[in-house]
Tab-separated table of C-alpha atoms in Angstrom:
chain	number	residue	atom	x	y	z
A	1	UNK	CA	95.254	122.114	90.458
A	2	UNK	CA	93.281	121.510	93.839
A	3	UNK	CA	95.477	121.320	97.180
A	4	UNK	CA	93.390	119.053	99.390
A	5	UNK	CA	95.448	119.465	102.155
A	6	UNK	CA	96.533	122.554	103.536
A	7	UNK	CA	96.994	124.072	107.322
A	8	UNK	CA	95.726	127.449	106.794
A	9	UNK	CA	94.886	127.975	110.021
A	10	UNK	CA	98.515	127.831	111.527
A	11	UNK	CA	99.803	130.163	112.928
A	12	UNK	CA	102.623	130.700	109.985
A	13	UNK	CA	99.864	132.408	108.324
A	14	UNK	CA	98.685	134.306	111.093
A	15	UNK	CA	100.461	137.713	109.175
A	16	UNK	CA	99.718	137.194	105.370
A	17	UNK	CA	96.916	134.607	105.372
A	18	UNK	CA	94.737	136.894	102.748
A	19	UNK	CA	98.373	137.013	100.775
A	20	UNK	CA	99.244	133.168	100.900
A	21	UNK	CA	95.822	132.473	99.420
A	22	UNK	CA	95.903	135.115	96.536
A	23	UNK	CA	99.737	133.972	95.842
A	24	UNK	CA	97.976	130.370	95.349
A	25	UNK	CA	95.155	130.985	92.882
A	26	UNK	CA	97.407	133.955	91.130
A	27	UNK	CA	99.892	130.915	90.481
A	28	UNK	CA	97.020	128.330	89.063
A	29	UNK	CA	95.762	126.787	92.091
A	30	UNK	CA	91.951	126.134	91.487
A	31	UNK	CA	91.147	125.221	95.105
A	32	UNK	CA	91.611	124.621	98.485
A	33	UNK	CA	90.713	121.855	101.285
A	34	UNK	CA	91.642	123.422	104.673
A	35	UNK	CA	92.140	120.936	107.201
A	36	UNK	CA	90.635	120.536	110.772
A	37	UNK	CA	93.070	118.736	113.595
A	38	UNK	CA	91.144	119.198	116.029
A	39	UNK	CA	87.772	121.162	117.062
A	40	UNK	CA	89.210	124.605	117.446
A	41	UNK	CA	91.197	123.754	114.213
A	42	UNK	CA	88.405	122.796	112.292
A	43	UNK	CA	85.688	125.646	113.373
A	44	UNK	CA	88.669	128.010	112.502
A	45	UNK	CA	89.648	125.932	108.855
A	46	UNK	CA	85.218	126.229	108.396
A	47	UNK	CA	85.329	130.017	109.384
A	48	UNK	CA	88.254	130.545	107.070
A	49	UNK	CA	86.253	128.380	103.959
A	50	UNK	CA	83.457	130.696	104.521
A	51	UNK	CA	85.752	133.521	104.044
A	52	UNK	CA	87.268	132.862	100.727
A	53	UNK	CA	86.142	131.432	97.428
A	54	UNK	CA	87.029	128.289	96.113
A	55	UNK	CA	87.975	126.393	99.826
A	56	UNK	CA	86.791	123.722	101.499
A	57	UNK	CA	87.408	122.398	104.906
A	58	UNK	CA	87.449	119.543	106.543
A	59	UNK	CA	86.133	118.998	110.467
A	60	UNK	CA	88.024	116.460	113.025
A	61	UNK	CA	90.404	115.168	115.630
A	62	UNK	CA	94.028	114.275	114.383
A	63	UNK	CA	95.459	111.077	116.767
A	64	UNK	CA	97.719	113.967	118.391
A	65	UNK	CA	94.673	115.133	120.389
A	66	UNK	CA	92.636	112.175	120.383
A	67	UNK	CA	93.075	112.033	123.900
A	68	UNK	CA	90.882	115.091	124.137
A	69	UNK	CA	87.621	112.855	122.324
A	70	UNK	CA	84.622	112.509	124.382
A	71	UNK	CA	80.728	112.884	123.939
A	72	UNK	CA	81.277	116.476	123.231
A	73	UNK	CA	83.279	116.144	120.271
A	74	UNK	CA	80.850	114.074	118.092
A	75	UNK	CA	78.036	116.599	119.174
A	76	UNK	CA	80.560	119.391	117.534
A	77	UNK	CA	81.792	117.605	114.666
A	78	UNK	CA	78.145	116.456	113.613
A	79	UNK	CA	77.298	119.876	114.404
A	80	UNK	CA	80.226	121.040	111.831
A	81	UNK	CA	79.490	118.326	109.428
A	82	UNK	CA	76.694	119.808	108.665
A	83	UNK	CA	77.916	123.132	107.230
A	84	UNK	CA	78.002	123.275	103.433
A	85	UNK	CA	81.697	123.734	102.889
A	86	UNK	CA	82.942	121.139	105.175
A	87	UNK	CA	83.113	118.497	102.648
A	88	UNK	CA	85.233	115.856	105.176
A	89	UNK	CA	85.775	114.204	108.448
A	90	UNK	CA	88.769	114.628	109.715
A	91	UNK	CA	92.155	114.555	110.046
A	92	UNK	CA	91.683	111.237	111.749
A	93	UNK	CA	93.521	108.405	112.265
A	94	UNK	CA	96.500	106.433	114.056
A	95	UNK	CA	100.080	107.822	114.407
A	96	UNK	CA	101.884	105.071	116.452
A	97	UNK	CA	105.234	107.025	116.016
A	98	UNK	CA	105.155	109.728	118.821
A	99	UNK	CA	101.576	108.745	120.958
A	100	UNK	CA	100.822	111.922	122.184
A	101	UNK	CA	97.206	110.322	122.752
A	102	UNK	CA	97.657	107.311	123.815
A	103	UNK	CA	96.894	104.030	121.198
A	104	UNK	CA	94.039	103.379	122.970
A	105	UNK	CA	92.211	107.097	122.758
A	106	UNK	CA	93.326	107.025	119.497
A	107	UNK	CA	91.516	104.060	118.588
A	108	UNK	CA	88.296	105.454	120.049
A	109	UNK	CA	88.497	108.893	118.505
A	110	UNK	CA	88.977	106.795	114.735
A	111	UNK	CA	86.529	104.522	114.812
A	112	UNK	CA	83.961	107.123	116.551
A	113	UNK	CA	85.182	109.692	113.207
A	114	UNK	CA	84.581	106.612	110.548
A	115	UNK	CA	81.141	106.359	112.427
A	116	UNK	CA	80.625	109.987	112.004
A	117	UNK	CA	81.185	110.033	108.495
A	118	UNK	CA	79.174	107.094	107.622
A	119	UNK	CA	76.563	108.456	109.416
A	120	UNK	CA	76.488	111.873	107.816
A	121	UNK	CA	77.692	110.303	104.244
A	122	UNK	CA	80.991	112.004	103.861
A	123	UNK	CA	84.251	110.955	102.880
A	124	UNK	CA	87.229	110.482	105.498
A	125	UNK	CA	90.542	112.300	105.167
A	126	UNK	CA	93.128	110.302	106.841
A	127	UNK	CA	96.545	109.971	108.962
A	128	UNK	CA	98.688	107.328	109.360
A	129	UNK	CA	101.919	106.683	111.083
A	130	UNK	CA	103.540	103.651	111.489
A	131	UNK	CA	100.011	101.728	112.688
A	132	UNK	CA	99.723	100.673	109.268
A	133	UNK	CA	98.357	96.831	110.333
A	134	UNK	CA	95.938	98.321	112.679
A	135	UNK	CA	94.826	101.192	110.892
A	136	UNK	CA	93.308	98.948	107.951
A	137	UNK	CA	91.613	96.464	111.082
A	138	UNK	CA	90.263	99.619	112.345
A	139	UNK	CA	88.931	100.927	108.881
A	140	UNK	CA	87.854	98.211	106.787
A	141	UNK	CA	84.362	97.457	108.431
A	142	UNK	CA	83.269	100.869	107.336
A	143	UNK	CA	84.722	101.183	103.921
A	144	UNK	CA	81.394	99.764	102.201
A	145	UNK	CA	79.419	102.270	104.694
A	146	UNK	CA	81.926	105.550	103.385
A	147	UNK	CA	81.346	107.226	99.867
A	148	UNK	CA	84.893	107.493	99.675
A	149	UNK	CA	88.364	107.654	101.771
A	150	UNK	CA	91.433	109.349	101.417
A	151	UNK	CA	95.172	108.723	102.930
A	152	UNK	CA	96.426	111.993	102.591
A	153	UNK	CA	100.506	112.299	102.979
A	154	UNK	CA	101.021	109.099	102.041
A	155	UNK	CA	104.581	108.360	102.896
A	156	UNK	CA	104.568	104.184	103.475
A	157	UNK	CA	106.615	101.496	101.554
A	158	UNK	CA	104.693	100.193	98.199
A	159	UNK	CA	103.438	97.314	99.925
A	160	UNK	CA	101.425	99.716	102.274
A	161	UNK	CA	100.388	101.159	99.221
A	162	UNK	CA	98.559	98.487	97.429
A	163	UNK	CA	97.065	97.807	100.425
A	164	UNK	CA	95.298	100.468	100.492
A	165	UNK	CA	94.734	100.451	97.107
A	166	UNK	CA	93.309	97.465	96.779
A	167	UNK	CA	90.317	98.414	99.473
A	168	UNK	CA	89.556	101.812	97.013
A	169	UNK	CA	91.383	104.467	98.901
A	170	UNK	CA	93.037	107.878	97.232
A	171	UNK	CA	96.177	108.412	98.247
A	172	UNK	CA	97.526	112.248	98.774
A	173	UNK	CA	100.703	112.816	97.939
A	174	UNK	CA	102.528	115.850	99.166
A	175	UNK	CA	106.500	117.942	98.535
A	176	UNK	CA	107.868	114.982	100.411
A	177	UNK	CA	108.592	112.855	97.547
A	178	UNK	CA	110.351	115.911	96.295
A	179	UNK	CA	113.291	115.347	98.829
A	180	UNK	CA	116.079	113.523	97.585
A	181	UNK	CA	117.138	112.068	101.059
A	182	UNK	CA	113.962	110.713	102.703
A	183	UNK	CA	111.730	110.674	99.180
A	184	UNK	CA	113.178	107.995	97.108
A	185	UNK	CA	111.074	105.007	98.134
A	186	UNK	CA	107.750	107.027	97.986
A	187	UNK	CA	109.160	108.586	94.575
A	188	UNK	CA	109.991	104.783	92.864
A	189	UNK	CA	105.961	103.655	94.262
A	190	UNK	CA	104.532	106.366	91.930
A	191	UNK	CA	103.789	104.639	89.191
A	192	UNK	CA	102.398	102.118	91.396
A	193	UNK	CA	99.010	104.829	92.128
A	194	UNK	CA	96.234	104.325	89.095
A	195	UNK	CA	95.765	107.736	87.945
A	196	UNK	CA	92.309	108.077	88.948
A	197	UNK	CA	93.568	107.248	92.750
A	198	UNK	CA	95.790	110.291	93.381
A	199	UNK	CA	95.598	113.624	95.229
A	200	UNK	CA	98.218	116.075	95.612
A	201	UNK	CA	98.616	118.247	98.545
A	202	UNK	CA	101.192	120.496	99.799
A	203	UNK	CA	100.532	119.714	103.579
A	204	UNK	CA	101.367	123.635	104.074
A	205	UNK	CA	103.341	125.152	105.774
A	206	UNK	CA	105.063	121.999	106.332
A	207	UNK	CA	106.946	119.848	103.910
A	208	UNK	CA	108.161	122.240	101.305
A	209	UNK	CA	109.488	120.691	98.305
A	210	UNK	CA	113.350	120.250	98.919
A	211	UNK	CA	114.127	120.590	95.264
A	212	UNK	CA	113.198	124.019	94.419
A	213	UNK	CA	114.715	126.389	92.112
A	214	UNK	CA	115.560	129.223	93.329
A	215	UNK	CA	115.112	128.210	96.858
A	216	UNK	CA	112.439	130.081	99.245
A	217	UNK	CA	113.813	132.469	101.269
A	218	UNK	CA	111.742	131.141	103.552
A	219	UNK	CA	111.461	127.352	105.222
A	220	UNK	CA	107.596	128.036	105.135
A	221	UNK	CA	105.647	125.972	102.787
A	222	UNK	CA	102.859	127.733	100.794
A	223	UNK	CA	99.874	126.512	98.448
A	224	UNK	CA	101.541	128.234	95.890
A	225	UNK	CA	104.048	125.909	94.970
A	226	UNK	CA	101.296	122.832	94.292
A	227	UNK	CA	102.118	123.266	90.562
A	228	UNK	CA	105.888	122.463	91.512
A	229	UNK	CA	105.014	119.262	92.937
A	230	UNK	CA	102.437	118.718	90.302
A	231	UNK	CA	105.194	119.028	87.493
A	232	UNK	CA	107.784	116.623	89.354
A	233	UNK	CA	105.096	113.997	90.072
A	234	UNK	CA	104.050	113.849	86.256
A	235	UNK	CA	107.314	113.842	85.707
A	236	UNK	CA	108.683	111.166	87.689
A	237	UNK	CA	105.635	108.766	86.166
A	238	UNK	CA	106.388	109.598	82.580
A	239	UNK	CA	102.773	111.486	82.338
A	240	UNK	CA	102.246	115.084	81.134
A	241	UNK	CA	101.447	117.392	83.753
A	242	UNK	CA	98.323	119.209	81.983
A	243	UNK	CA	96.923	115.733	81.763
A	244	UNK	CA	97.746	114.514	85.012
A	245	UNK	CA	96.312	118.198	87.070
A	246	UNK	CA	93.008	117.548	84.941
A	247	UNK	CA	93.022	114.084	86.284
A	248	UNK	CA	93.493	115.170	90.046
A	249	UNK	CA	90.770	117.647	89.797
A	250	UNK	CA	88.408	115.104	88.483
A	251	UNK	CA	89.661	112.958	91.670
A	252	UNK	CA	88.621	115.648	93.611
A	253	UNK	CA	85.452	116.634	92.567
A	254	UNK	CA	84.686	112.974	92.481
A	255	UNK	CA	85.935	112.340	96.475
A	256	UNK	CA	85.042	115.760	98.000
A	257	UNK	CA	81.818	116.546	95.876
A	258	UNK	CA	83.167	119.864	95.001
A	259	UNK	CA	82.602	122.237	92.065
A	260	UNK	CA	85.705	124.633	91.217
């Protein structure tokens, strides 16, 4: 089991970051892709890679602070790029839903990210929120220029899925499809994903897995329940989990370039 996309650097884990990480690989997690949000995020997620075996990061801007892009970002992401165990550019993308950049700076900050990464030859690891139209527009001229692209928490209709799809991207699915309120559609598209197209992420410490038994005490999402989601998304597309977390690794090493 890989997680290829967890927060580690939030501040949830400030307290028992060493402890979250040993809980994961004591309960069968492989390894880890740490994301970067922005360029404190992702120096600290590249820091924190160094630190421990078996992780990964990933260096960029989320939408959220796109409004913060200028000249001096691509000199520090290219700059970050280039460190061995940043293995991705972002989290980049649109998120039309709350605009805390503005659709505009977020428009800039993508496309400048999908230049990055064809640039340096490195895969992308994507956000979108309800932009869906423009976010394809905005990526499609540089999908034959990328080695490889991934949507991670995927949580659009199945149409939005086969789009993407259909122009080669993975799609990372996380706890959410676990939750028996808001899951359902995303839960029903599963079988929808070709095996050799899907990632599975906890998002950590967000999104924990609604349908866990016992409960967490606490609300706080951890790496160590990837197997949980694992065993409920080979479940729910009549697959057998062993087979399915051997296919996801292979995914991985074949997106990310990784060896674990």
């Amino acid at each position: 089991m890989f997680d290829i996309g967890l927060n580690l650097t939030s501040a949830q884990f400030a307290k028992d970051r060493d402890d979250v990480v040993a809980r994961a690989f004591s309960a069968g997690v492989k390894g880890l892709l740490l994301t970067g949000t922005n360029l404190h995020e992702s120096e600290q997620a590249q820091l924190l890679a160094q630190r421990y075996q078996h992780c990964w990061s990933t260096a960029g801007v989320h939408p959220h602070d796109s409004s913060q892009w200028n000249e001096e970002s691509a000199e520090t992401l290219y700059s970050l790029a280039s460190a061995q165990d940043v293995v991705a550019i972002g989290e980049c993308g649109l998120d039309f839903n709350r605009n805390f950049s503005t659709p505009a700076e977020q428009e800039t900050a993508f496309t400048a990210q999908l230049a990055l990464a064809a640039e340096k030859g490195m895969p992308v690891f994507m956000h979108c929120r309800d932009a869906h139209e423009r976010f394809l527009t905005l990526l499609e001229p540089w999908l034959d220029k990328l080695p490889g692209a991934v949507l991670h928490c995927f949580t659009g209709s199945r149409q939005e899925a086969v789009d993407c799809l259909k122009r080669g991207l993975y799609l990372g699915i996380t706890g959410w499809v676990c939750d028996e309120r808001r899951g359902l559609e995303l839960r029903e598209l599963l079988p929808v994903i070709p095996a050799d197209r899907l990632l599975i992420e906890t998002d950590a410490p967000y999104l924990l897995p609604r349908d866990m038994k016992p409960k967490p005490a606490s609300r706080r999402n951890e790496p160590a329940y990837l197997g949980h989601i694992v065993e409920r998304i080979a479940h729910w597309r009549g697959e057998e989990m062993q087979w399915l977390d051997a296919q996801t690794d292979e995914n991985v090493r074949r997106l990310f370039g990784v060896s674990f």
